[in-house]
Coordinates of N, CA and C in Angstrom, one line a residue:
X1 N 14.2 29.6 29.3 CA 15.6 29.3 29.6 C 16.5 30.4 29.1
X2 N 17.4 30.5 30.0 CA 18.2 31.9 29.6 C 19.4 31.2 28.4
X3 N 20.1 32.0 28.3 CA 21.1 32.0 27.3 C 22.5 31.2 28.1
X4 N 22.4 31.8 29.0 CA 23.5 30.9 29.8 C 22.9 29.4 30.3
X5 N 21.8 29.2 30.8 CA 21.2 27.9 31.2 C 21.2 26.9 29.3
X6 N 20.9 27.2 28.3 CA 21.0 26.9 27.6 C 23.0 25.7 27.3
X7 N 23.1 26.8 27.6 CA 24.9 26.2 27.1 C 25.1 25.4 28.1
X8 N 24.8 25.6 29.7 CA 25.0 24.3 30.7 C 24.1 23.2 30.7
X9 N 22.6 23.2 30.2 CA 21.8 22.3 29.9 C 21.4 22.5 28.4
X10 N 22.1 22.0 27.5 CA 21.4 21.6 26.1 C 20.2 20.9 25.9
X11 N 19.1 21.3 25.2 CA 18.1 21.0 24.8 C 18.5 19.4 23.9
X12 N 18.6 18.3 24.2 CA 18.2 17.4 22.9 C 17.6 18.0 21.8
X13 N 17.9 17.4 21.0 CA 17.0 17.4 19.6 C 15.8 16.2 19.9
X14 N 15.1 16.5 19.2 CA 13.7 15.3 19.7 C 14.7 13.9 18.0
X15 N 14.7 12.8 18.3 CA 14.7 11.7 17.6 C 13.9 11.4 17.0
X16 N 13.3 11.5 15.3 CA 12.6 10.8 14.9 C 13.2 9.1 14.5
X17 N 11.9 8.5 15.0 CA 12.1 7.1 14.8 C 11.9 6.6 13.4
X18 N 10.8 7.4 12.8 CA 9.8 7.2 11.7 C 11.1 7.2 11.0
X19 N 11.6 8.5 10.6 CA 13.1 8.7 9.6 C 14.0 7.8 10.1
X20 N 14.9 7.4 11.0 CA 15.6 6.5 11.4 C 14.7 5.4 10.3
X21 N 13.8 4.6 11.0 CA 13.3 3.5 10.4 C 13.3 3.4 8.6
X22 N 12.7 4.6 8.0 CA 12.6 4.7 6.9 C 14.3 4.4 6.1
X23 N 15.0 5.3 7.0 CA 16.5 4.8 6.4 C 17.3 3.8 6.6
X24 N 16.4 3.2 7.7 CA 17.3 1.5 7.6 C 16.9 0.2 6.9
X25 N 18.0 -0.7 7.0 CA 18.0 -2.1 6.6 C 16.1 -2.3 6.4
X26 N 15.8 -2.2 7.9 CA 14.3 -2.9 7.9 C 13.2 -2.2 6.5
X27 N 13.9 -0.8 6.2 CA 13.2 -0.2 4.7 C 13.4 -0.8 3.9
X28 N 14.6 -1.1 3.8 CA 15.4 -2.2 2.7 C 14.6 -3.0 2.4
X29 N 14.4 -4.0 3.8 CA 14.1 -5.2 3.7 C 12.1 -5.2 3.0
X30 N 12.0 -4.1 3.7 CA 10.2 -3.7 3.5 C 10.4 -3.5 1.9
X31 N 11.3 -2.5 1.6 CA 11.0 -2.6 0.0 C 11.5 -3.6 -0.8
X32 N 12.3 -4.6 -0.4 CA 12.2 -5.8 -1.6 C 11.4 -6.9 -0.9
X33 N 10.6 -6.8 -0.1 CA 9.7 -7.5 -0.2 C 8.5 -6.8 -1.1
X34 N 8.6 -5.9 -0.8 CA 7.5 -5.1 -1.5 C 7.8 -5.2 -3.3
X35 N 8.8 -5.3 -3.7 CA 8.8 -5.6 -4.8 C 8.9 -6.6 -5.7
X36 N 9.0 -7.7 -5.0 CA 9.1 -9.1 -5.1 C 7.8 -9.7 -5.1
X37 N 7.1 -9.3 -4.1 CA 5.5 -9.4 -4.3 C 4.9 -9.0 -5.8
X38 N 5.5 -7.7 -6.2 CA 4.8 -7.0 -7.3 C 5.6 -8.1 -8.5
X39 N 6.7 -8.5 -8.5 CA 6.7 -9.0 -9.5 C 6.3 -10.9 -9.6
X40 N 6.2 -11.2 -8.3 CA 5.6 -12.8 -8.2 C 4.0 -12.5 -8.5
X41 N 3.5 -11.6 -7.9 CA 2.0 -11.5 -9.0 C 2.3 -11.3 -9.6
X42 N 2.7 -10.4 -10.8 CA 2.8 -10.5 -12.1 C 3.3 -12.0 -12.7
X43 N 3.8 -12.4 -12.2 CA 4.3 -13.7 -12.9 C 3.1 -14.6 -12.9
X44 N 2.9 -14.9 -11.7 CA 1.4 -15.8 -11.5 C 0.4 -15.3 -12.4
X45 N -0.2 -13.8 -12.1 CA -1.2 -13.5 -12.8 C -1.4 -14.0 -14.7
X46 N 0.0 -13.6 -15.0 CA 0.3 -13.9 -16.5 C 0.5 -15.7 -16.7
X47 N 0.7 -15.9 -15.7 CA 1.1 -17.7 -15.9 C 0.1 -18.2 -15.5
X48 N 0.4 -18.9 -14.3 CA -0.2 -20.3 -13.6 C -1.7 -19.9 -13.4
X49 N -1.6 -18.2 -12.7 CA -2.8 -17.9 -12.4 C -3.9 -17.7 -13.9
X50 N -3.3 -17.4 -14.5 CA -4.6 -17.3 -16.0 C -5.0 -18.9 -16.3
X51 N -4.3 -19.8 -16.2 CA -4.8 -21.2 -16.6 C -5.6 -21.7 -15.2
X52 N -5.3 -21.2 -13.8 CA -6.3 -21.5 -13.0 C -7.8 -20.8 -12.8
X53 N -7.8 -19.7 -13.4 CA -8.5 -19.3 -13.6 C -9.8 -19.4 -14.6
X54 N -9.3 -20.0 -15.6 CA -10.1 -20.8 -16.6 C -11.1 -21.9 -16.2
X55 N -10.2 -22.8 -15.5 CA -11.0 -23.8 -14.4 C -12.2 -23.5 -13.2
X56 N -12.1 -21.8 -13.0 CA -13.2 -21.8 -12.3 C -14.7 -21.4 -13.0
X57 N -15.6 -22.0 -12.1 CA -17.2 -21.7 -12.7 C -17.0 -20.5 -12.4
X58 N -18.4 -19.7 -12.9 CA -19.0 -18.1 -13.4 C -18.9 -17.6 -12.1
X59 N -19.3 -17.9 -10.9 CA -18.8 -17.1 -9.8 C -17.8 -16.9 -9.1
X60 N -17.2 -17.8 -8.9 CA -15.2 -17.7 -9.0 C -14.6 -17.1 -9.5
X61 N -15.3 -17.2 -10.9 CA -14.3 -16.5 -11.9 C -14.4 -15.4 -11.6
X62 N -15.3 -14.6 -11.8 CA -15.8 -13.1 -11.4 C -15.1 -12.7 -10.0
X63 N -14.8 -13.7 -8.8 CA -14.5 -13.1 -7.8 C -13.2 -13.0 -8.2
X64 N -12.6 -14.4 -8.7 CA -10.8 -14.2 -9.2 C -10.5 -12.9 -9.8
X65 N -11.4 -12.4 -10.6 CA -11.2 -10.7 -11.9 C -11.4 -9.9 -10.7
X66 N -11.8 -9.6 -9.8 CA -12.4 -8.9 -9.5 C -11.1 -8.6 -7.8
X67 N -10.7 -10.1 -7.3 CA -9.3 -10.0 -6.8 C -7.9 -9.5 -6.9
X68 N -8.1 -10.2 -8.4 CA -6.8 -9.9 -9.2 C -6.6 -8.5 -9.4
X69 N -7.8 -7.5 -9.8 CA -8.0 -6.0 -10.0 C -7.4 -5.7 -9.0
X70 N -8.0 -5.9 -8.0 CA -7.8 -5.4 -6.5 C -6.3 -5.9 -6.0
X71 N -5.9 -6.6 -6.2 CA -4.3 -6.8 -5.7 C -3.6 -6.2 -6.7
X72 N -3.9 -6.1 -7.9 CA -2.8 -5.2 -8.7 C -2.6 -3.9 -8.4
X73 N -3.9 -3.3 -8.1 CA -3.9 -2.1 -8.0 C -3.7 -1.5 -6.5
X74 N -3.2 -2.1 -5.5 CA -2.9 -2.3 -4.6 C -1.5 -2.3 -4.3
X75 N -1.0 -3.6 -5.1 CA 0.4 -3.3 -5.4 C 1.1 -2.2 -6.0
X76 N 0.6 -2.0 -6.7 CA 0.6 -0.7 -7.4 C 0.9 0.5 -7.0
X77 N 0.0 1.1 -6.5 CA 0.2 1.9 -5.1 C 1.2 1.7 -4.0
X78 N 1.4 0.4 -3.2 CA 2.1 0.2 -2.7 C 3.5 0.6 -3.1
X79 N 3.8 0.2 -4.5 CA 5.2 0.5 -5.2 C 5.5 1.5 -5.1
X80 N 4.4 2.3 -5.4 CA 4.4 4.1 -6.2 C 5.3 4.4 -4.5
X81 N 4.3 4.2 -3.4 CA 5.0 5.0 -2.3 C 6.5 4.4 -1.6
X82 N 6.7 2.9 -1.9 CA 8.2 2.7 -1.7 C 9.0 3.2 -2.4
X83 N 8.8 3.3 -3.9 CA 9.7 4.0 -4.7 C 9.6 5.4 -4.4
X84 N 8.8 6.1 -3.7 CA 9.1 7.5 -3.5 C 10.3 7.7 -2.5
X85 N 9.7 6.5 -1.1 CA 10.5 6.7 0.1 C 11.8 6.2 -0.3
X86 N 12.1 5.6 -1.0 CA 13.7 5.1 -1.3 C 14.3 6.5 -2.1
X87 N 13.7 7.0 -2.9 CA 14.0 8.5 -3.3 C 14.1 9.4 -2.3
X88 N 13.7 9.5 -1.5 CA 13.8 10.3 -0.3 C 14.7 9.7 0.5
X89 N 15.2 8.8 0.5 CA 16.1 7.8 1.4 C 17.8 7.9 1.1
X90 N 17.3 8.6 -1.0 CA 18.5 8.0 -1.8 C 19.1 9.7 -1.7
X91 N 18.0 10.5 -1.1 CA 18.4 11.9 -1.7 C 18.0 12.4 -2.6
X92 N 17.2 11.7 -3.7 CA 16.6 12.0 -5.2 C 15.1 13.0 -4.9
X93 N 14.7 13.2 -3.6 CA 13.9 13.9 -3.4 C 13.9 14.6 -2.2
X94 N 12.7 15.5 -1.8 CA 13.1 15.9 -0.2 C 11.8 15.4 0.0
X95 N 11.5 15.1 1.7 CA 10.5 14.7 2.1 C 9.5 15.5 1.7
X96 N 9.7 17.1 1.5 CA 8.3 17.4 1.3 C 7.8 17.7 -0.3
X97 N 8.8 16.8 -0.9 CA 8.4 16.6 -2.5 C 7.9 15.2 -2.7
X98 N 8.0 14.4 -1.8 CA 7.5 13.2 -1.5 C 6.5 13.1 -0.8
X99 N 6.0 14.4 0.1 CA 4.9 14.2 1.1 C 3.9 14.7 -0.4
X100 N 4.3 15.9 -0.7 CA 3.0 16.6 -2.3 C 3.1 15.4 -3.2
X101 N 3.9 14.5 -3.6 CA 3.2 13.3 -4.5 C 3.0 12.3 -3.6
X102 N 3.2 12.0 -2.5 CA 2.7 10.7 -1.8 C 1.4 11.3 -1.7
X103 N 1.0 12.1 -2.3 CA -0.8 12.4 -1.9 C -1.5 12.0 -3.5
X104 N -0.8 11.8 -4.2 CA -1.6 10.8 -5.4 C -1.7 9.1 -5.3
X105 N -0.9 8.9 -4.4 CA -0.6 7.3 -3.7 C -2.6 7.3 -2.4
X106 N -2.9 6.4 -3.6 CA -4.2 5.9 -2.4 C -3.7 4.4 -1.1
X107 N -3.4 4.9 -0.4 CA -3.2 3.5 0.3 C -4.2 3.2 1.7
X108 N -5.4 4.4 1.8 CA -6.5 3.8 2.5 C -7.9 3.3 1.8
X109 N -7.6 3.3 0.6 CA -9.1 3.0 0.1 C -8.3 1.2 -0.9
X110 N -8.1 0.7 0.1 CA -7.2 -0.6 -1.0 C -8.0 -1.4 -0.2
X111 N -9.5 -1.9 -0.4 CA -9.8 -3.0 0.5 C -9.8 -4.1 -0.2
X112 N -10.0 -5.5 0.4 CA -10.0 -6.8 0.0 C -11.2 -7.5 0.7
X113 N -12.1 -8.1 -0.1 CA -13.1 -8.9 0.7 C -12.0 -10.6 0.8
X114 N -11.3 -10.5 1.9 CA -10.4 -12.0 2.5 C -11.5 -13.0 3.3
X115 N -12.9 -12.7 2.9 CA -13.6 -14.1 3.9 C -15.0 -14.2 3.1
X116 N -15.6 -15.2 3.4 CA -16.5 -15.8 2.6 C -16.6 -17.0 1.5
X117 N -17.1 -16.9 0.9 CA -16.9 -18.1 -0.1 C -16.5 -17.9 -0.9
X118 N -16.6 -16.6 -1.8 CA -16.3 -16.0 -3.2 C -14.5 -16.1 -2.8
X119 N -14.1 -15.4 -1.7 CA -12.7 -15.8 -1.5 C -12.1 -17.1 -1.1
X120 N -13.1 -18.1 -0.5 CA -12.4 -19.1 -0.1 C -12.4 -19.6 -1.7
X121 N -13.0 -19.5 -2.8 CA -13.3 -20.5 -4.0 C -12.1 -20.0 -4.5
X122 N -11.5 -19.2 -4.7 CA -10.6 -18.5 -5.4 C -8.9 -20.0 -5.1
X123 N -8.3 -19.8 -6.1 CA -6.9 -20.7 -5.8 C -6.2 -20.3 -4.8
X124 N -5.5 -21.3 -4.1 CA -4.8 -20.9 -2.9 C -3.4 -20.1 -3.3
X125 N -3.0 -19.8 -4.4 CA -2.1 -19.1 -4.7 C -2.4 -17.7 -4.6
X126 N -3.3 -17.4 -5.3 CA -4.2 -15.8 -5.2 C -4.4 -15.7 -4.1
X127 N -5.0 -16.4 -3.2 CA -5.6 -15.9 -1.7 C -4.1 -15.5 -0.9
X128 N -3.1 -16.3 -0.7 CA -1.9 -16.0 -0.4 C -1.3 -14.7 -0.7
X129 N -1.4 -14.5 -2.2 CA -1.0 -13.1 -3.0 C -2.1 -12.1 -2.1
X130 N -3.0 -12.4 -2.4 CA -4.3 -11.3 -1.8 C -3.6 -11.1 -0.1
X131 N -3.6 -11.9 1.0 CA -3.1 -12.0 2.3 C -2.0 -11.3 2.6
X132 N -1.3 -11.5 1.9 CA 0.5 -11.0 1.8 C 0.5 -9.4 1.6
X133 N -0.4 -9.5 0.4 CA -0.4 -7.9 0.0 C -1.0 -6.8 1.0
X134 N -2.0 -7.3 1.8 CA -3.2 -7.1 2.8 C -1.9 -6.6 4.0
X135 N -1.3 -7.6 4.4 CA -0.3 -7.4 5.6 C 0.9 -6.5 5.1
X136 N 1.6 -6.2 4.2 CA 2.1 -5.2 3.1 C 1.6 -3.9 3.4
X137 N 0.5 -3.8 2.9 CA -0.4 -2.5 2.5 C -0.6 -2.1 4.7
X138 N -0.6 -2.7 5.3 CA -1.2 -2.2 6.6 C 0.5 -1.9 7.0
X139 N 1.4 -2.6 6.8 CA 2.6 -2.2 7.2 C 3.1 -0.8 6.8
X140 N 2.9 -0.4 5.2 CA 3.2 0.9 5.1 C 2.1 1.8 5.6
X141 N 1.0 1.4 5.6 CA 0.2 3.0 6.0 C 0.4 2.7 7.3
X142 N 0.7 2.3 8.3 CA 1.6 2.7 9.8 C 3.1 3.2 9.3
X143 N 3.6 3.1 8.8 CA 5.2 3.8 8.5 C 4.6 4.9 7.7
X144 N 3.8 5.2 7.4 CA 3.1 6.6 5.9 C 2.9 7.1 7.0
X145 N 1.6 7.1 8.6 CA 1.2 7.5 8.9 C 2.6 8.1 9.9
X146 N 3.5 7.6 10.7 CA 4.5 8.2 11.2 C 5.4 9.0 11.0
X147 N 5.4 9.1 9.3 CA 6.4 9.7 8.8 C 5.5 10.9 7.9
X148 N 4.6 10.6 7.8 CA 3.4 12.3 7.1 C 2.5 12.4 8.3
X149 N 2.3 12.3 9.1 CA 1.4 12.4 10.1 C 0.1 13.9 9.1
X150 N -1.2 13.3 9.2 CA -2.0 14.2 8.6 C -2.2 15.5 9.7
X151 N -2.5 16.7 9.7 CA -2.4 18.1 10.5 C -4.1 18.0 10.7
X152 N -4.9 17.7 9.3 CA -6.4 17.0 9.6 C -6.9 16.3 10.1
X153 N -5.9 14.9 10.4 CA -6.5 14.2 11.2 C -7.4 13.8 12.3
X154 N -9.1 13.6 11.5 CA -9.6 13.5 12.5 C -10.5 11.9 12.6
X155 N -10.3 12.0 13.8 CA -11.4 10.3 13.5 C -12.8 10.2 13.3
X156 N -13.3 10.3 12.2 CA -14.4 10.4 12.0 C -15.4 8.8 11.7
X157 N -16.4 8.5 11.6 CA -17.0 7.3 10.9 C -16.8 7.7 9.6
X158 N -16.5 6.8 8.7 CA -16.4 6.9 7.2 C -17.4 6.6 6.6
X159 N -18.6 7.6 5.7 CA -19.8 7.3 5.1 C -19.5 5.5 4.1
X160 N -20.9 5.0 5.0 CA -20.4 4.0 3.7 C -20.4 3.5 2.2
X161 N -20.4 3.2 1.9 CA -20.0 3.4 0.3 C -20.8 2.3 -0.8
X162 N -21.1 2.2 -1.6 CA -21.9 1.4 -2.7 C -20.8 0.4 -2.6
X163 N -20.9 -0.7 -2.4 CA -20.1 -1.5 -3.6 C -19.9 -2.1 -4.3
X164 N -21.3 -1.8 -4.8 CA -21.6 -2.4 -6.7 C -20.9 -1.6 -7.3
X165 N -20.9 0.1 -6.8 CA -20.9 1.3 -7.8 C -18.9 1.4 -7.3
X166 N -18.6 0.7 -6.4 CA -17.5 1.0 -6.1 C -16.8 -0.1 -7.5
X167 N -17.0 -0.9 -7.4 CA -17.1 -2.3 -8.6 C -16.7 -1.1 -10.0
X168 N -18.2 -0.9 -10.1 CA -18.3 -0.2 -12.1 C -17.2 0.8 -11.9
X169 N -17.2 1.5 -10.6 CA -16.1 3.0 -10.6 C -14.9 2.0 -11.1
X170 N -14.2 0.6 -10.4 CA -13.0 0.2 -11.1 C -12.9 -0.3 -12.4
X171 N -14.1 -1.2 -12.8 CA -14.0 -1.5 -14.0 C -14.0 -0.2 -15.5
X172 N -14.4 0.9 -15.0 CA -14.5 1.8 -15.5 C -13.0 2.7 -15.5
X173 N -12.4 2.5 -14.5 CA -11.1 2.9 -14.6 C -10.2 2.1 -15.0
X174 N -10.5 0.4 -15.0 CA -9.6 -0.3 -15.9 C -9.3 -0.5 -17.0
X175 N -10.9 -0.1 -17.7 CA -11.3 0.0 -19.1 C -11.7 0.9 -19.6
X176 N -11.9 2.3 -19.1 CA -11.8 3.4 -19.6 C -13.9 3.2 -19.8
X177 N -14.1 4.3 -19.9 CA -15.7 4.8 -19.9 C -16.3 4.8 -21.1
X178 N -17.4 3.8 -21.5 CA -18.1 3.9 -22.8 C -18.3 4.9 -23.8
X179 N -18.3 5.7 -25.1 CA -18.6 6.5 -25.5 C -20.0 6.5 -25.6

């Protein structure tokens, strides 16, 4: 395009949706849900959920510790990367100071075993917390992926993974490693 065709036909700018979206109401609304979750588990977990937990037999219980881990740390993450994007939203950062720490944010390795028995035994408050968080977590890594799109992205099979050893790897990061 010449210089003169330029000034009679302007190029648009291309529209990001991703940013638009990130800066609206619907972020808003995504982040105090998102935070409201983090603090109704905590509440549960420290309340109602520790006395229902007491109630369950040895294999319950173990799947409830072993849920509970898993939704905290979940939420957790989840937080870490709304609180970035509201700093990027608020001005407090630039996207690409948020894209180099949103890469300490794990939000594809956050799984939940949601079926079987071990989960159905679990209280119906936890499984809800577990469910909620699940639908949460898949809502930001679609808005993560739109707005950092990886340059590596490739679709590969993902080797699969131990998950006894996936287990010890968290209890060992909850509780720090034997001397």
């Amino acid at each position: 395009m010449t210089d003169d065709s330029k000034k009679l036909f302007p190029v648009p700018e291309t529209v990001s949706f991703a940013d638009r979206l990130a800066a609206s109401q619907k972020f808003q609304a995504l982040f105090q849900e998102g935070m409201a979750l983090v603090e109704e588990t905590a509440c549960y977990l420290d309340g109602d959920g520790r006395s229902e937990s007491k109630s369950l037999d040895r294999p319950a219980s173990l799947a409830y510790a072993t849920e509970s881990m898993r939704l905290t740390t979940r939420l957790m993450q989840l937080a870490s990367w709304l609180l970035l994007q509201r700093a990027v939203n608020e001005g407090e950062m630039t996207p690409i100071q948020a894209g180099s720490e949103k890469n300490k944010v794990r939000l594809d390795r956050l799984s939940s075993s949601t079926g079987g028995t071990a989960f159905n035994d679990l209280p119906e408050r936890l499984q809800d917390l577990v469910l909620r968080s699940v639908r949460l977590q898949e809502r930001v890594q679609h808005l993560d992926a739109m707005l950092y799109p990886r340059e590596d992205a490739v679709i590969e099979d993902a080797p699969a993974e131990n998950p006894v050893a996936q287990q010890i790897d968290k209890l060992f990061a909850a509780f720090g490693r034997a001397s």
